[in-house]
Coordinates of C-alpha atoms and ligand atoms in Angstrom, one line a residue:
X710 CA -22.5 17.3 17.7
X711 CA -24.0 14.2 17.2
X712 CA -22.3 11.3 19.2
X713 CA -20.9 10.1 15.4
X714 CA -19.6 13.3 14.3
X715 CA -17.8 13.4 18.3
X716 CA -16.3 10.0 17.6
X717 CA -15.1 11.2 14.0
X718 CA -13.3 14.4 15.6
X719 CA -11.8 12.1 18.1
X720 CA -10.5 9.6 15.9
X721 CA -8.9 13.0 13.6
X722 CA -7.5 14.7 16.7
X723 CA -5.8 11.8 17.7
X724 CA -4.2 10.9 14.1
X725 CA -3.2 14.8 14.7
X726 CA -1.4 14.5 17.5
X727 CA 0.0 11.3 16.8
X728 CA 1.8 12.8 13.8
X729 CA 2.9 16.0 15.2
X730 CA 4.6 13.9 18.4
X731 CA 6.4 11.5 15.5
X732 CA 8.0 14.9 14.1
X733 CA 8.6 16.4 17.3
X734 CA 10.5 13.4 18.2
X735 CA 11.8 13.1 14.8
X736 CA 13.3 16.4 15.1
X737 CA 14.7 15.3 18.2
X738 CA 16.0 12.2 16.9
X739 CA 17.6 14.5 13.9
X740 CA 19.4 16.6 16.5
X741 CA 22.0 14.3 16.9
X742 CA 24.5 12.6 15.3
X743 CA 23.9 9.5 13.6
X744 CA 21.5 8.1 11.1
X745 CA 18.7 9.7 10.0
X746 CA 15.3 8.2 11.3
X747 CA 13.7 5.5 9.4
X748 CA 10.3 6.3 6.6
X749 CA 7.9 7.3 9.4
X750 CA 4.8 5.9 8.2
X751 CA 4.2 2.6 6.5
X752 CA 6.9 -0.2 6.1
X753 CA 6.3 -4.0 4.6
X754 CA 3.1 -5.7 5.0
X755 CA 1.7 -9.3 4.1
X756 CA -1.9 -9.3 3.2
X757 CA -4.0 -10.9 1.2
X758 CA -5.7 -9.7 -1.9
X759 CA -9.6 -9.8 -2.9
X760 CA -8.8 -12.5 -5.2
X761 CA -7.2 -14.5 -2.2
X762 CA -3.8 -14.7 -3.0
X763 CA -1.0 -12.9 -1.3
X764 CA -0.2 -9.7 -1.8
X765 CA 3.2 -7.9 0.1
X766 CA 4.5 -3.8 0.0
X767 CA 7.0 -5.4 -2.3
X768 CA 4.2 -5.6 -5.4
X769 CA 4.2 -2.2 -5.4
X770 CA 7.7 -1.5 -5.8
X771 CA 8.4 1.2 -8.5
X772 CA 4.5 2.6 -8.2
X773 CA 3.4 5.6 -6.7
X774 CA 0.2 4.6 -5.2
X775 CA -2.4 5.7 -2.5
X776 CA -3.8 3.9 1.0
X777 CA -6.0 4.5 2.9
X778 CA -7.6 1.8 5.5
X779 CA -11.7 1.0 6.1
X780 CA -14.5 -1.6 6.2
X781 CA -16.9 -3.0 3.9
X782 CA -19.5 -2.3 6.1
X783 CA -18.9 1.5 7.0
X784 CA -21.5 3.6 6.0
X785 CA -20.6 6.4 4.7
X786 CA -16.3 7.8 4.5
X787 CA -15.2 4.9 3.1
X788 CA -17.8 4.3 0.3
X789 CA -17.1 7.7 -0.5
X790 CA -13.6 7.5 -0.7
X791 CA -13.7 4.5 -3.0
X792 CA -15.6 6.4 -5.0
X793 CA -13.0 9.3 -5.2
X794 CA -10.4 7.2 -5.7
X795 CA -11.9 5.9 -8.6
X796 CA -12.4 8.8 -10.2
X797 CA -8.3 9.5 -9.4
X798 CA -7.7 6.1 -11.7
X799 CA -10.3 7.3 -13.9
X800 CA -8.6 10.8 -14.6
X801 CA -5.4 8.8 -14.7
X802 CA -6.4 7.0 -17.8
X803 CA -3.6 4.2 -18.5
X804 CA -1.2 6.0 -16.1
X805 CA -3.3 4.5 -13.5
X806 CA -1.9 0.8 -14.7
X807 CA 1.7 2.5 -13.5
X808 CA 0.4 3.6 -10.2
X809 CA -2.5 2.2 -7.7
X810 CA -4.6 2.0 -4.7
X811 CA -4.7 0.0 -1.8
X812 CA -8.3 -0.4 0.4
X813 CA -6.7 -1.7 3.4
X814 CA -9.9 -3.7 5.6
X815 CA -9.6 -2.9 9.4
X816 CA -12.0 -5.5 9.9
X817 CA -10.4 -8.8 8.9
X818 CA -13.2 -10.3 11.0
X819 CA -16.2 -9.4 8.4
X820 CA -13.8 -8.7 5.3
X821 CA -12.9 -11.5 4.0
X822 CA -11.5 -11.7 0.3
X823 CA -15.2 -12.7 -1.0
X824 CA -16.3 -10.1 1.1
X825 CA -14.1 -7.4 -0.5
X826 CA -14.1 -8.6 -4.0
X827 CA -17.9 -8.3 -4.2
X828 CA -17.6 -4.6 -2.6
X829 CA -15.1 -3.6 -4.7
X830 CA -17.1 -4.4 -7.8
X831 CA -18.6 -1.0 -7.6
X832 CA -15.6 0.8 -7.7
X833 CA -12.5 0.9 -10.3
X834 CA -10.8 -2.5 -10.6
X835 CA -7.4 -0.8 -10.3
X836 CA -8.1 -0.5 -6.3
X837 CA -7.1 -3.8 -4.4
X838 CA -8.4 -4.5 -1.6
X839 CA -6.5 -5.9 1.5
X840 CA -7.3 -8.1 4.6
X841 CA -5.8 -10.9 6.6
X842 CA -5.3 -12.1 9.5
X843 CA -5.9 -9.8 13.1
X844 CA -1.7 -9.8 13.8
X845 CA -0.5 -8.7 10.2
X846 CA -3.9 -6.3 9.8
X847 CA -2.7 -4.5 13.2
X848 CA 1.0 -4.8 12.5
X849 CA 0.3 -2.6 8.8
X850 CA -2.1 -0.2 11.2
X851 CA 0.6 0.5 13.5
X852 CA 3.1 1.2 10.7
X853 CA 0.5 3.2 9.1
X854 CA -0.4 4.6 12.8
X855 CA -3.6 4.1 12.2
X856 CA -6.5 3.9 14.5
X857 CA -9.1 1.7 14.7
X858 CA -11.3 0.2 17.1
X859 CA -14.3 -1.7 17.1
X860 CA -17.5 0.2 19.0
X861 CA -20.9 -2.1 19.5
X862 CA -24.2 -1.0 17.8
X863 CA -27.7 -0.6 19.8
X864 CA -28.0 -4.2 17.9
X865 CA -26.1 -6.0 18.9
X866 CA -23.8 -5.8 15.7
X867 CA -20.8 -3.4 15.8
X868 CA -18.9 -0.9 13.6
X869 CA -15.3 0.5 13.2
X870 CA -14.0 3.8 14.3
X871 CA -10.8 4.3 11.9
X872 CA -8.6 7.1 10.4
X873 CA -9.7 8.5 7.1
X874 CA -6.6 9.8 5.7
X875 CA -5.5 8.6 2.7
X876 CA -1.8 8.6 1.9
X877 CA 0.2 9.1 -1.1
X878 CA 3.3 6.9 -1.0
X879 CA 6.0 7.3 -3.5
X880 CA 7.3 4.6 -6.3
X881 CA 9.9 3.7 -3.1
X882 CA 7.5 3.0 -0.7
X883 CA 7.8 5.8 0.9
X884 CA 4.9 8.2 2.8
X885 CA 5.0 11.7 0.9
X886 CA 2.0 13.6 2.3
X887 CA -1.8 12.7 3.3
X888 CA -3.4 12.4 -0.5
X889 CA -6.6 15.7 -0.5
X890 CA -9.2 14.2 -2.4
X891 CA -11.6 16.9 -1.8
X892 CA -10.8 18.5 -5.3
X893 CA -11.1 17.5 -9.2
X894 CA -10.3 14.4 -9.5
X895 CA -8.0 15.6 -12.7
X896 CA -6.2 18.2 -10.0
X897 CA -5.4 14.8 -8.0
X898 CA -4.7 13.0 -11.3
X899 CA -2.1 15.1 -12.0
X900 CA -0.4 15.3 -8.7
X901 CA 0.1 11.4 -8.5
X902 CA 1.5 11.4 -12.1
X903 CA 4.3 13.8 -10.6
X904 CA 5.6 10.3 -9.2
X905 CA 5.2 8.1 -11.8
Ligands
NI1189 NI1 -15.0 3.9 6.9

């Protein structure tokens, strides 16, 4: 394997076994008395949108909506994944107005709003993009357990390992799978209209 596509397994084992130690220890947890654990992946965020202003968890309260997390500058998953996502709020027609998508950056550094508005251009408008400061990025990528990390380039420059999954939370807030995007998007469509 190429050292890329070693990276990329790395960065999917380890979202693997971080998920399948949260429900071993959730099972755990729901072994004894008392109350049942809390939603185990994402919570409240404070961001801020591509048009600059702020944008919380709470603004998409009563939605069922995807999000996944990336980088303007990635080369190649997250392009793609915009672009399958779009065709999601495509097939959705004016559903997709009842529903959404978040494009969470994991590189606050380089995204900034301007920086995601213009990238975002190419895609549906119905995706918003997210970025802010370092803290409240890596607070939302801890309570999405995401990874990310930053990995220098031969120039100089440098490029973000991240997670790829792309989760389908419910009108509530709350995680209900990872979202598969590798099928029609009218197949995908229809599954997100199941929580409208
Ligand atoms: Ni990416």
């Amino acid at each position: 394997m190429t050292p890329k596509a070693t990276r990329i397994v790395l960065v999917i084992a380890a979202f693997i076994v971080g998920v399948a130690l949260f429900f071993a220890a959730s099972l755990l947890i729901g072994g004894r008395a008392g109350p049942p654990p809390v939603a185990a992946i994402g919570g409240p965020f404070t961001l801020v949108d591509q048009d600059g202003n702020t944008f919380t968890d709470a603004q998409m309260k009563g939605k069922p909506y995807l999000v996944f997390f990336g980088f303007t500058h990635c080369p190649d998953v997250c392009p793609t994944t915009l672009f399958e996502v779009s065709e999601v709020m495509r097939a959705l027609g004016d559903d997709a107005n009842r529903a959404g998508a978040l494009f969470i950056s994991v590189d606050p550094e380089r995204d900034t709003p301007a920086a995601l508005k213009d990238y975002l251009s190419s895609f549906d408008q119905r995706v918003r993009g997210l970025t802010g400061d370092p803290a409240a990025i890596e607070a939302t990528e801890k309570a999405y357990r995401v990874y990310a990390k930053k990995v220098p380039t031969q120039d100089g420059d440098y490029t973000m390992d991240h997670t790829a999954i792309v989760y389908l939370m419910d009108k509530d807030g709350r995680f209900v799978r990872p979202f598969d995007l590798k099928r029609k998007p009218e197949d995908a469509a229809a599954e997100l209209r199941r929580y409208l």
